[in-house]
Amino acid sequence: SSNDTLTSNDRLEIQKEVNQLKDEINRISRSTEFNTKKLLDGTQSALISSNSGAINGMVVGEVDLASGDYDVQIDLLAGGVSQMQRSQIFTLNDGSGSLANGSTQLQSIAQFYDANGVFVLDTPQDLTLSGNGNNTSLTIDGQMSLDNLSAALQNSLVSKSGLDISNTRVATINTIQSQLAGVGGYIEIVSGSLGDAGEISISSDQKVLDALGMSINREAVDSRVQLVLTDNFGNVRQIKTETDRAAGLLNGIDIQFASQSAQIAGTQGLEKGLLISSGANANFTISAGESQVIITVGQGYWTMEGLSRTINAQIDAANAGAGIPGLQASIVEGEVRLSYERPASASATVANTITIAAQSTGALTIGFLEGTFSGFVDAQKDQNMTAWGFSRYLAFTAVGDAEINVGDGINVTTVVLSLTSAANTADMALFSTFQANFNDIADTDSVAVRVDQVGGAMVFTSLRVGTEHLDNQAANTSMVSVNFVPAGGVTIPVDLYMTQRLGISEGTVKGSGDANFKLHVVNSMPQYQIGADQGQTMKLAIAEMSSKALGVDRVDLTTAAGSSKAIGILNKAVDMVSAERSKLGSYQNRLEYAINNLRNTHSNLSSSESRIRDADIAMEMIEFTRNQIISQSGTAMLAQANTIPQGVLQLLR
């Protein structure tokens, strides 16, 4: 399935077989038994129950702990992010090239016609959605609009009968949503679950998939969380994990949790900018055509776009505002590029070259080398002076401060961001500074939300990984709300800045599951008497062998990437099965040794008993003979005694 010689429908058929195999693994785990006792469902090691439906305990090894109750708390350490997919940009099939909108029917969209002009939805087609260990299907046809398709996708993703991924948002993005002219006409899917649990794939006829052109614009990343377990005696154990499975919190038991933090995530905006610490190391002269311009870069943190902007502004202002025709700066692969194309009006003697001269000795921080270059030249910025941040630039007449209000459903905190519209001013806000500032004030204002960087996006994540239950108090729900307002009463389009620059939309999102819960564990390891005396016993544990315990319950082969990832998952599952078989083999060997030892003991005892029995018979015979001799001697003595008076009587006669 990881080979792209297969279509998505081919992979879907493979997935069907995989699903059947997972069902068979589960059947074997549930039904393998001896004398009505289940052997492979984990109950021959421990019985695990919880007061939370979002928690599942799985026996994966020998449970060497006493039965009892355990309190578990899940805390967020760093926020992950959910997956985001986008379709290709849809245009009308009338030759105008105009963008489609939510009301446009699929039969009116150019991308749904193949190279021969044949409509790929002449007959309705099925879309199969996979994710969260589930599959669901929906049917699309040519008369559906983009809004209808978005609604059908949303229903299939969030419904209990579908993939059951709550908080998933599917929307048709038009220019009114993007707030950018010419940007729109596509479908956007933002998964409601962070990390692997929120990964979604779509399968259908290859022509339909090509027409949709769905691609992953943001990879899913799991949150980093800490689980703290407290037993009845106050002992504490904690582990950190970046998955939805806690291993090692309890010996022999893994805890899988479906709890999720609420999150509002951006889609873009964070980038590697450049610190200009000294103007002398950033100022240079550009000569092109028959003119030259001295470029002066102010100190501070700059985005690469900001550096390009200030260079172009100074080029445009050169020569008393006449500028240098044909010369411009742009950003190519994260570096500033200067390009020059000699205008047609220029003299033939004018070379199509760019000459750069530093204003001081030493390397330029921005990374241009001194010399003459033909056509264009790329900078190579000083990597030691780079840092992650985001642009504060907003092309608006009156620019002031922006307030970002973030709440957790109970309290609200505000962080102020200073915006600028000046092209020649350092425009980058350092993310590490913004993050530390926000997290500090959120902590001070008792707002259970933190901000993190995930890839190139800023994400606001609730510290509550699910609902937090309190003694004799109402539970606190995992929640994040974000809204933007101009500070100081200045009317500026702050929402436009946040959506365009950072891809963050206002709104409120709730999490799912539970942040704290109780586990009740009963040690049910079977016992075998292998000795003659009290306490001479042996216990053994048999781990759970279900698809969930083996980690293969979410194996998804409907995409090439998922298939490649599945190889590693299956390798781990094979290792678990091999380890369990090895352990059972060692139990068997030990029992065979115990049986052999008992056989030897039995043989020795039988031999000893036989010898003892033989020795008793000999003694009895000796005693019998002695008694016989005594009896016979007594009789003889009595007879002899009787003869004496008889002899006397005979003499008297």
XYZ file of C-alpha atoms in Angstrom:
653
model
C 0.000 0.000 0.000
C 2.965 2.334 0.370
C 3.605 2.087 -3.374
C 2.030 4.812 -5.501
C 1.313 2.360 -8.288
C -1.974 1.836 -6.429
C -5.007 4.077 -6.550
C -6.862 5.215 -3.450
C -9.580 2.652 -4.196
C -6.918 -0.074 -4.314
C -5.698 1.031 -0.917
C -9.269 1.111 0.336
C -9.634 -2.559 -0.549
C -6.390 -3.291 1.272
C -7.751 -1.378 4.269
C -10.856 -3.563 4.234
C -8.643 -6.620 4.606
C -6.685 -4.906 7.368
C -9.936 -4.126 9.195
C -10.941 -7.792 8.992
C -7.561 -8.825 10.346
C -7.925 -6.377 13.233
C -11.350 -7.855 13.982
C -9.824 -11.348 13.963
C -7.066 -10.255 16.362
C -9.758 -8.896 18.675
C -11.807 -12.110 18.359
C -8.806 -14.233 19.278
C -8.085 -11.950 22.210
C -11.682 -12.202 23.454
C -12.391 -15.886 22.832
C -9.190 -17.779 23.660
C -9.927 -19.542 26.950
C -9.229 -22.542 29.165
C -11.911 -23.944 31.468
C -14.039 -20.838 30.620
C -11.232 -18.512 31.756
C -10.196 -15.908 29.165
C -6.476 -16.040 28.494
C -5.588 -13.190 26.101
C -7.882 -10.333 27.143
C -5.696 -9.199 30.049
C -7.995 -10.509 32.785
C -5.435 -13.191 33.658
C -3.216 -10.381 34.931
C -5.394 -7.538 36.162
C -8.902 -6.136 36.099
C -8.902 -2.395 35.347
C -11.802 0.021 35.609
C -12.090 3.811 35.570
C -14.661 6.466 36.343
C -13.923 8.077 32.958
C -15.183 6.833 29.624
C -12.177 8.463 27.927
C -9.716 6.122 29.635
C -8.767 2.570 28.727
C -6.340 0.464 30.779
C -4.455 -2.301 28.983
C -2.323 -5.081 30.463
C 0.949 -5.242 28.542
C 3.182 -7.122 30.985
C 3.534 -8.618 34.436
C 1.460 -6.683 36.963
C 3.579 -6.576 40.112
C 1.398 -4.255 42.145
C -1.228 -4.708 44.799
C -4.906 -4.204 44.126
C -6.075 -0.692 44.886
C -7.256 2.716 43.736
C -5.138 5.278 41.926
C -5.697 8.965 41.140
C -4.353 10.186 37.792
C -3.990 13.807 36.621
C -3.094 14.822 33.048
C -1.321 18.173 32.619
C -0.330 19.903 29.391
C 3.368 20.677 28.950
C 3.348 21.856 25.323
C 0.528 22.073 22.839
C 0.411 20.010 19.681
C -1.758 20.882 16.720
C -4.507 19.328 14.627
C -4.253 18.406 10.981
C -5.406 20.855 8.313
C -6.209 19.897 4.733
C -7.138 22.077 1.783
C -8.561 21.336 -1.615
C -7.216 22.937 -4.741
C -8.560 26.334 -5.758
C -11.796 25.839 -7.706
C -12.596 28.031 -10.693
C -15.679 28.295 -12.861
C -15.962 26.211 -16.003
C -17.077 29.156 -18.136
C -13.559 30.123 -19.204
C -13.543 33.286 -17.091
C -11.166 31.910 -14.514
C -13.371 33.344 -11.772
C -13.212 31.702 -8.359
C -16.004 29.402 -7.296
C -17.946 30.211 -4.135
C -20.014 28.259 -1.658
C -23.123 28.193 -3.862
C -21.265 26.976 -6.966
C -22.337 23.494 -8.032
C -19.653 20.912 -8.730
C -20.851 20.586 -12.331
C -19.912 24.251 -12.833
C -16.333 23.858 -11.554
C -13.555 23.453 -14.103
C -11.477 21.103 -11.955
C -14.225 18.440 -12.109
C -13.685 18.009 -15.857
C -10.826 15.848 -17.150
C -8.444 16.705 -19.991
C -11.023 15.534 -22.531
C -13.744 17.716 -21.062
C -15.595 14.780 -19.500
C -17.345 15.499 -16.210
C -15.984 13.093 -13.578
C -19.295 13.037 -11.683
C -21.535 11.921 -14.537
C -22.599 9.252 -12.109
C -22.563 9.804 -8.339
C -19.364 8.720 -6.635
C -18.593 7.613 -3.091
C -16.069 9.321 -0.876
C -14.700 7.156 1.938
C -13.293 8.975 4.955
C -10.855 7.217 7.302
C -9.565 8.316 10.673
C -9.678 7.677 14.396
C -9.779 3.941 13.656
C -13.101 4.308 11.774
C -14.374 4.486 8.207
C -17.448 6.203 6.804
C -18.754 7.026 3.334
C -20.779 9.724 1.626
C -22.028 10.137 -1.925
C -21.375 13.237 -4.033
C -22.918 14.250 -7.351
C -22.682 17.115 -9.801
C -25.602 19.100 -8.386
C -24.030 19.457 -4.954
C -22.662 22.894 -4.184
C -19.362 23.446 -2.394
C -21.320 24.395 0.727
C -23.339 21.162 0.446
C -20.124 19.163 0.077
C -18.569 20.920 3.080
C -21.651 20.207 5.205
C -21.679 16.537 4.164
C -17.984 16.205 5.000
C -18.491 17.900 8.362
C -21.365 15.602 9.282
C -19.382 12.488 8.339
C -16.380 13.599 10.373
C -18.080 14.656 13.618
C -21.099 12.339 13.871
C -21.035 9.314 16.176
C -21.904 7.105 13.203
C -19.003 8.607 11.223
C -15.431 9.201 12.361
C -16.543 10.761 15.658
C -13.850 13.481 15.634
C -15.582 16.297 17.511
C -14.749 19.979 16.921
C -13.771 19.244 13.313
C -14.498 22.203 11.073
C -15.109 21.979 7.323
C -15.762 25.204 5.449
C -15.779 26.687 1.978
C -13.315 29.575 2.000
C -14.383 32.493 -0.162
C -12.729 35.884 -0.532
C -15.023 37.198 2.205
C -13.428 34.726 4.644
C -9.840 35.112 3.469
C -10.163 38.924 3.347
C -7.775 38.866 0.392
C -8.735 39.687 -3.160
C -8.377 36.650 -5.396
C -7.866 34.254 -2.478
C -10.667 31.753 -1.956
C -12.628 29.120 -3.812
C -11.404 26.133 -1.813
C -12.524 23.763 0.935
C -10.619 23.672 4.214
C -10.772 20.815 6.742
C -9.424 21.439 10.242
C -9.470 18.299 12.360
C -10.904 18.594 15.851
C -8.366 16.303 17.532
C -4.686 16.997 18.071
C -2.014 14.623 16.831
C -2.504 11.163 15.357
C -6.078 10.915 16.645
C -7.067 13.709 14.262
C -5.505 12.450 11.056
C -8.043 12.092 8.234
C -7.723 10.516 4.793
C -10.096 10.488 1.817
C -10.447 7.667 -0.716
C -12.445 7.601 -3.942
C -12.138 7.165 -7.689
C -8.793 8.644 -8.737
C -10.399 11.205 -11.050
C -12.583 12.484 -8.214
C -9.580 12.714 -5.908
C -7.625 14.604 -8.560
C -10.557 17.002 -8.959
C -10.709 17.658 -5.212
C -6.939 17.940 -4.917
C -6.936 17.567 -1.125
C -3.504 18.064 0.413
C -2.190 18.347 3.958
C -1.214 21.939 4.639
C -0.477 21.337 8.303
C 0.788 18.069 9.718
C -0.787 16.853 12.948
C 1.451 17.014 16.038
C 0.684 15.376 19.391
C 0.670 17.457 22.555
C 3.324 16.812 25.186
C 1.593 15.942 28.438
C 2.519 14.768 31.912
C 0.555 12.133 33.805
C 0.849 12.073 37.599
C -0.369 8.987 39.486
C -0.985 8.904 43.236
C -1.714 5.680 45.124
C -3.571 5.131 48.415
C -0.389 5.684 50.409
C 0.440 9.037 48.828
C 3.224 7.690 46.642
C 3.569 9.657 43.413
C 4.805 8.536 40.025
C 4.875 10.640 36.871
C 5.726 10.182 33.221
C 5.792 12.435 30.162
C 4.531 11.392 26.752
C 3.803 12.821 23.314
C 1.228 10.181 22.455
C -2.208 9.266 23.772
C -0.740 6.280 25.615
C 1.054 6.336 28.973
C 3.512 3.483 29.438
C 5.291 2.861 32.741
C 2.898 4.732 34.994
C 1.791 1.397 36.445
C 4.009 -1.670 36.109
C 2.569 -3.922 33.427
C -0.311 -1.569 32.608
C -0.573 1.058 29.847
C -3.194 3.796 30.037
C -4.696 5.054 26.801
C -6.591 8.323 27.063
C -8.868 10.026 24.558
C -8.792 13.302 26.499
C -8.077 16.364 24.362
C -7.212 19.978 25.117
C -9.221 22.743 23.520
C -7.140 24.675 21.023
C -7.301 27.611 18.639
C -4.428 27.346 16.182
C -3.001 29.587 13.536
C -2.054 28.341 10.123
C 0.989 30.466 9.318
C 2.963 33.540 10.276
C 5.915 32.273 12.316
C 9.204 32.424 10.475
C 12.930 32.726 10.924
C 13.847 36.392 10.944
C 17.120 38.227 11.379
C 18.562 40.314 14.204
C 20.331 43.418 12.984
C 22.420 44.376 16.007
C 24.548 47.004 14.275
C 23.580 49.190 11.367
C 27.196 49.226 10.230
C 26.966 45.505 9.486
C 23.747 45.876 7.513
C 24.244 48.995 5.345
C 25.373 48.608 1.758
C 25.284 50.343 -1.621
C 23.511 48.914 -4.663
C 24.587 50.048 -8.106
C 22.404 49.062 -11.051
C 21.958 50.626 -14.443
C 23.008 54.257 -14.238
C 22.012 54.763 -10.595
C 22.894 53.671 -7.124
C 21.196 53.656 -3.747
C 22.518 53.381 -0.220
C 20.484 50.854 1.773
C 20.257 51.507 5.492
C 18.749 48.837 7.737
C 17.807 49.821 11.263
C 18.646 47.766 14.319
C 16.184 45.245 15.660
C 14.497 42.004 14.629
C 13.375 41.894 11.008
C 11.269 39.408 9.100
C 12.659 38.548 5.687
C 9.587 40.155 4.143
C 10.327 43.272 6.209
C 13.902 43.418 4.909
C 12.629 43.100 1.344
C 10.046 45.807 2.048
C 12.549 48.336 3.424
C 15.016 47.674 0.589
C 12.300 48.237 -2.039
C 11.084 51.368 -0.248
C 14.603 52.832 -0.335
C 15.069 51.793 -3.975
C 11.770 53.514 -4.852
C 12.856 56.660 -2.989
C 16.262 56.818 -4.703
C 17.120 59.521 -7.195
C 14.651 62.004 -5.746
C 11.804 59.546 -5.937
C 12.472 58.401 -9.481
C 13.614 55.012 -8.244
C 15.830 52.595 -10.129
C 13.782 50.997 -12.917
C 14.212 47.248 -13.178
C 15.735 46.806 -9.703
C 13.770 45.105 -6.938
C 14.131 42.923 -3.859
C 12.149 39.756 -3.205
C 12.252 36.682 -0.961
C 13.316 33.388 -2.503
C 13.620 30.287 -0.312
C 13.906 32.366 2.819
C 16.641 34.688 1.547
C 16.607 38.223 0.132
C 17.153 38.322 -3.631
C 18.125 41.430 -5.583
C 17.261 41.226 -9.271
C 17.818 43.711 -12.047
C 16.433 43.717 -15.584
C 17.688 46.521 -17.753
C 14.682 48.548 -18.956
C 14.106 48.954 -22.678
C 14.638 52.710 -22.378
C 18.157 52.282 -20.951
C 21.265 52.876 -23.021
C 22.748 49.839 -24.713
C 25.980 50.511 -22.856
C 24.253 49.900 -19.527
C 25.196 46.466 -18.215
C 22.550 44.135 -16.891
C 24.451 43.771 -13.623
C 24.162 44.544 -9.922
C 27.131 45.811 -7.907
C 27.095 45.604 -4.120
C 29.519 47.449 -1.862
C 29.429 47.279 1.952
C 29.436 50.555 3.836
C 31.868 49.141 6.423
C 34.357 46.329 6.806
C 33.166 42.897 7.841
C 30.474 40.555 6.606
C 26.952 41.865 6.122
C 24.455 40.317 8.527
C 21.893 40.170 5.749
C 24.380 38.059 3.805
C 25.169 39.869 0.514
C 28.714 39.530 -0.790
C 30.558 42.476 -2.287
C 31.042 42.339 -6.037
C 29.284 42.562 -9.373
C 26.609 40.052 -10.314
C 24.709 39.450 -13.525
C 20.911 39.518 -13.384
C 20.353 38.695 -9.709
C 22.126 37.928 -6.460
C 20.918 36.017 -3.374
C 21.901 36.806 0.178
C 22.943 34.138 2.683
C 21.937 35.504 6.074
C 24.072 34.990 9.164
C 22.467 31.927 10.812
C 23.883 32.924 14.192
C 21.671 35.998 14.133
C 18.382 34.288 13.238
C 15.379 33.877 15.532
C 11.750 32.787 15.276
C 9.099 35.476 15.264
C 6.232 37.047 13.362
C 5.613 40.278 11.510
C 3.980 43.254 13.246
C 3.455 45.011 9.926
C -0.018 46.070 8.847
C -0.469 48.217 5.749
C -3.007 50.574 7.260
C -2.983 54.331 7.739
C -3.606 54.495 11.479
C -1.842 51.661 13.257
C -1.701 51.223 16.996
C -1.680 48.406 19.484
C -3.755 45.277 19.155
C -5.276 43.501 22.142
C -5.522 39.723 22.029
C -8.044 38.550 24.619
C -7.743 34.891 25.606
C -10.047 33.099 28.038
C -10.434 29.628 29.520
C -14.177 29.797 30.185
C -13.620 31.223 33.682
C -11.058 34.016 33.461
C -9.757 36.206 30.640
C -6.323 37.704 30.077
C -5.119 40.281 27.567
C -1.799 40.562 25.774
C -0.978 43.729 23.847
C 0.826 43.559 20.516
C 2.310 46.704 19.016
C 1.709 46.949 15.247
C 3.507 49.128 12.737
C 2.891 50.420 9.231
C 6.378 51.871 8.747
C 8.315 50.158 5.980
C 11.700 51.189 7.413
C 11.074 49.983 10.972
C 12.126 46.581 12.312
C 8.882 44.662 12.035
C 9.409 41.308 13.791
C 8.066 40.387 17.214
C 10.259 37.721 18.784
C 8.070 34.694 19.489
C 10.027 33.559 22.551
C 9.423 36.982 24.134
C 5.743 36.952 23.180
C 5.375 33.397 24.514
C 7.054 34.133 27.845
C 5.036 37.332 28.263
C 1.705 35.693 27.484
C 2.308 32.596 29.615
C 3.355 34.803 32.555
C 0.294 37.034 32.432
C -1.990 34.051 31.835
C -0.571 32.457 34.973
C -0.987 35.704 36.915
C -4.589 36.083 35.747
C -5.330 32.376 36.460
C -6.134 31.648 32.819
C -5.486 27.968 32.067
C -4.190 28.556 28.526
C -0.672 28.587 27.104
C 0.725 29.643 23.742
C 3.194 27.492 21.801
C 4.876 27.347 18.441
C 4.083 24.290 16.339
C 5.904 24.397 13.040
C 5.211 27.792 11.523
C 2.029 28.434 13.488
C 1.065 29.953 16.833
C -1.379 27.876 18.899
C -3.378 28.718 22.034
C -4.008 25.496 23.980
C -5.948 24.866 27.172
C -3.854 23.531 30.042
C -6.775 21.266 30.935
C -6.479 18.040 28.962
C -10.205 17.423 29.183
C -12.670 18.286 31.949
C -11.116 18.865 35.371
C -13.209 17.470 38.257
C -12.986 19.208 41.643
C -14.159 18.120 45.096
C -17.523 19.654 45.999
C -17.233 22.104 43.092
C -18.424 22.354 39.531
C -16.090 20.794 36.976
C -13.851 23.053 34.895
C -14.180 22.425 31.163
C -11.217 22.529 28.813
C -11.948 25.690 26.837
C -10.159 28.371 24.820
C -11.688 31.596 23.541
C -9.826 34.206 21.481
C -10.894 37.594 20.216
C -9.058 40.679 18.955
C -9.742 44.370 19.512
C -7.756 47.534 18.761
C -6.142 49.092 21.830
C -6.567 52.740 22.738
C -9.735 53.225 20.705
C -7.887 53.375 17.365
C -10.006 51.824 14.632
C -7.775 49.357 12.812
C -8.645 45.973 11.264
C -6.992 43.829 13.944
C -8.968 40.756 12.866
C -7.629 41.264 9.330
C -4.072 41.288 10.668
C -4.620 38.129 12.747
C -6.272 36.164 9.945
C -3.905 37.287 7.179
C -0.656 37.253 9.122
C -1.176 34.443 11.621
C -4.180 32.556 10.285
C -5.944 32.795 13.661
C -9.709 33.234 13.718
C -11.794 34.444 16.628
C -13.978 31.926 18.405
C -14.410 29.465 21.269
C -13.438 25.784 21.317
C -14.055 23.069 23.918
C -11.919 20.041 24.680
C -13.058 16.474 25.338
C -12.531 13.682 27.836
C -11.279 14.067 31.417
C -8.156 15.678 32.818
C -8.295 13.740 36.094
C -9.795 10.350 36.880
C -9.612 7.335 39.160
C -8.371 3.870 38.301
C -9.337 0.739 40.198
C -6.927 -2.145 39.654
C -7.439 -5.726 40.815
C -4.397 -7.976 40.606
C -5.818 -11.191 39.132
C -2.634 -13.033 38.234
C -3.341 -16.802 38.410
C -1.484 -18.833 41.056
C -0.065 -22.360 40.763
C 0.995 -24.547 43.700
C 4.412 -25.957 42.782
C 5.621 -27.080 46.209
C 4.476 -29.146 49.144
C 4.296 -26.353 51.703
C 2.427 -23.096 52.176
C 3.718 -20.245 50.036
C 5.448 -22.530 47.562
C 3.515 -21.068 44.640
C 4.128 -19.500 41.248
C 2.240 -16.649 39.588
C 2.175 -15.766 35.923
C 0.738 -12.931 33.843
C -0.629 -13.019 30.303
C -0.855 -9.642 28.572
C -3.795 -8.399 26.546
C -3.416 -9.190 22.865
C -6.188 -7.034 21.380
C -5.523 -4.715 18.443
C -5.706 -1.724 20.788
C -3.162 -3.201 23.216
C -0.868 -4.027 20.297
C -1.258 -0.490 18.937
C -2.611 -1.573 15.548
C -6.211 -0.442 16.060
C -5.599 2.761 14.060
C -3.470 1.313 11.274
C -4.525 3.233 8.164
C -3.301 2.046 4.768
C -5.491 4.369 2.701
C -2.540 6.699 2.047
C 1.073 6.077 1.098
C 2.270 8.035 4.132
C 0.002 6.089 6.471
C 1.175 2.814 4.956
C 4.814 3.683 5.506
C 4.044 4.671 9.097
C 2.169 1.395 9.604
C 5.353 -0.596 8.988
C 6.879 0.789 12.172
C 3.643 0.224 14.109
C 3.435 -3.395 12.953
C 7.082 -3.974 13.842
C 6.363 -2.891 17.414
C 3.289 -5.124 17.520
C 5.321 -8.115 16.318
C 7.903 -7.360 19.021
C 5.153 -7.321 21.666
C 3.741 -10.640 20.499
C 7.233 -12.166 20.317
C 8.028 -10.920 23.825
C 4.783 -12.386 25.170
C 5.392 -15.722 23.492
C 8.922 -15.729 24.894
C 7.554 -15.025 28.375
C 4.975 -17.801 28.109
C 7.736 -20.115 26.896
C 9.826 -19.254 29.940
C 6.810 -19.985 32.159
C 6.400 -23.320 30.403
C 10.084 -24.170 30.879
C 9.903 -23.249 34.555
C 6.815 -25.386 35.064
C 8.469 -28.291 33.251
C 11.465 -27.968 35.570
C 9.104 -27.859 38.557
C 7.261 -30.937 37.269
C 10.531 -32.818 36.729
C 11.644 -31.852 40.217
C 8.366 -33.064 41.684
C 8.725 -36.324 39.772
C 12.190 -36.821 41.213
C 10.922 -35.983 44.684
C 8.031 -38.410 44.234
C 10.383 -41.162 43.081
C 12.730 -40.575 45.997
C 9.890 -40.551 48.495
C 8.433 -43.765 47.032
C 11.819 -45.468 47.268
C 12.280 -44.307 50.829
C 8.801 -45.437 51.770
C 9.450 -48.828 50.184
C 12.667 -49.243 52.096
C 10.968 -48.227 55.312
C 8.166 -50.712 54.630
C 10.719 -53.520 53.983
C 12.600 -52.728 57.186
C 9.373 -52.965 59.273
C 8.540 -56.480 57.949
C 11.972 -57.774 58.972
C 11.544 -56.378 62.459
C 8.130 -57.965 62.766
C 9.538 -61.334 61.734
C 12.284 -61.018 64.330
C 9.733 -60.121 66.975
C 7.497 -62.960 65.870
C 10.358 -65.463 66.008
C 11.439 -64.180 69.438
C 7.897 -64.507 70.701
C 7.697 -67.992 69.261
C 10.914 -69.003 70.958
C 9.778 -67.549 74.266
C 6.432 -69.288 73.928
C 7.988 -72.600 73.086
C 10.581 -72.218 75.848
C 7.839 -71.509 78.347
C 5.935 -74.551 77.218
C 9.046 -76.704 77.503
C 9.823 -75.321 80.956
C 6.257 -75.955 82.064
C 6.417 -79.480 80.729
C 9.686 -80.041 82.534
C 8.253 -78.663 85.710
C 5.283 -81.030 85.449
C 7.576 -84.057 85.124
C 9.269 -83.490 88.500
C 6.173 -84.106 90.709
C 5.297 -86.997 88.480
C 8.730 -88.552 89.210
C 8.320 -88.036 92.953
C 4.873 -89.612 92.883
C 6.317 -92.487 90.944
C 8.952 -93.050 93.622
C 6.347 -92.935 96.341
C 4.428 -95.676 94.689
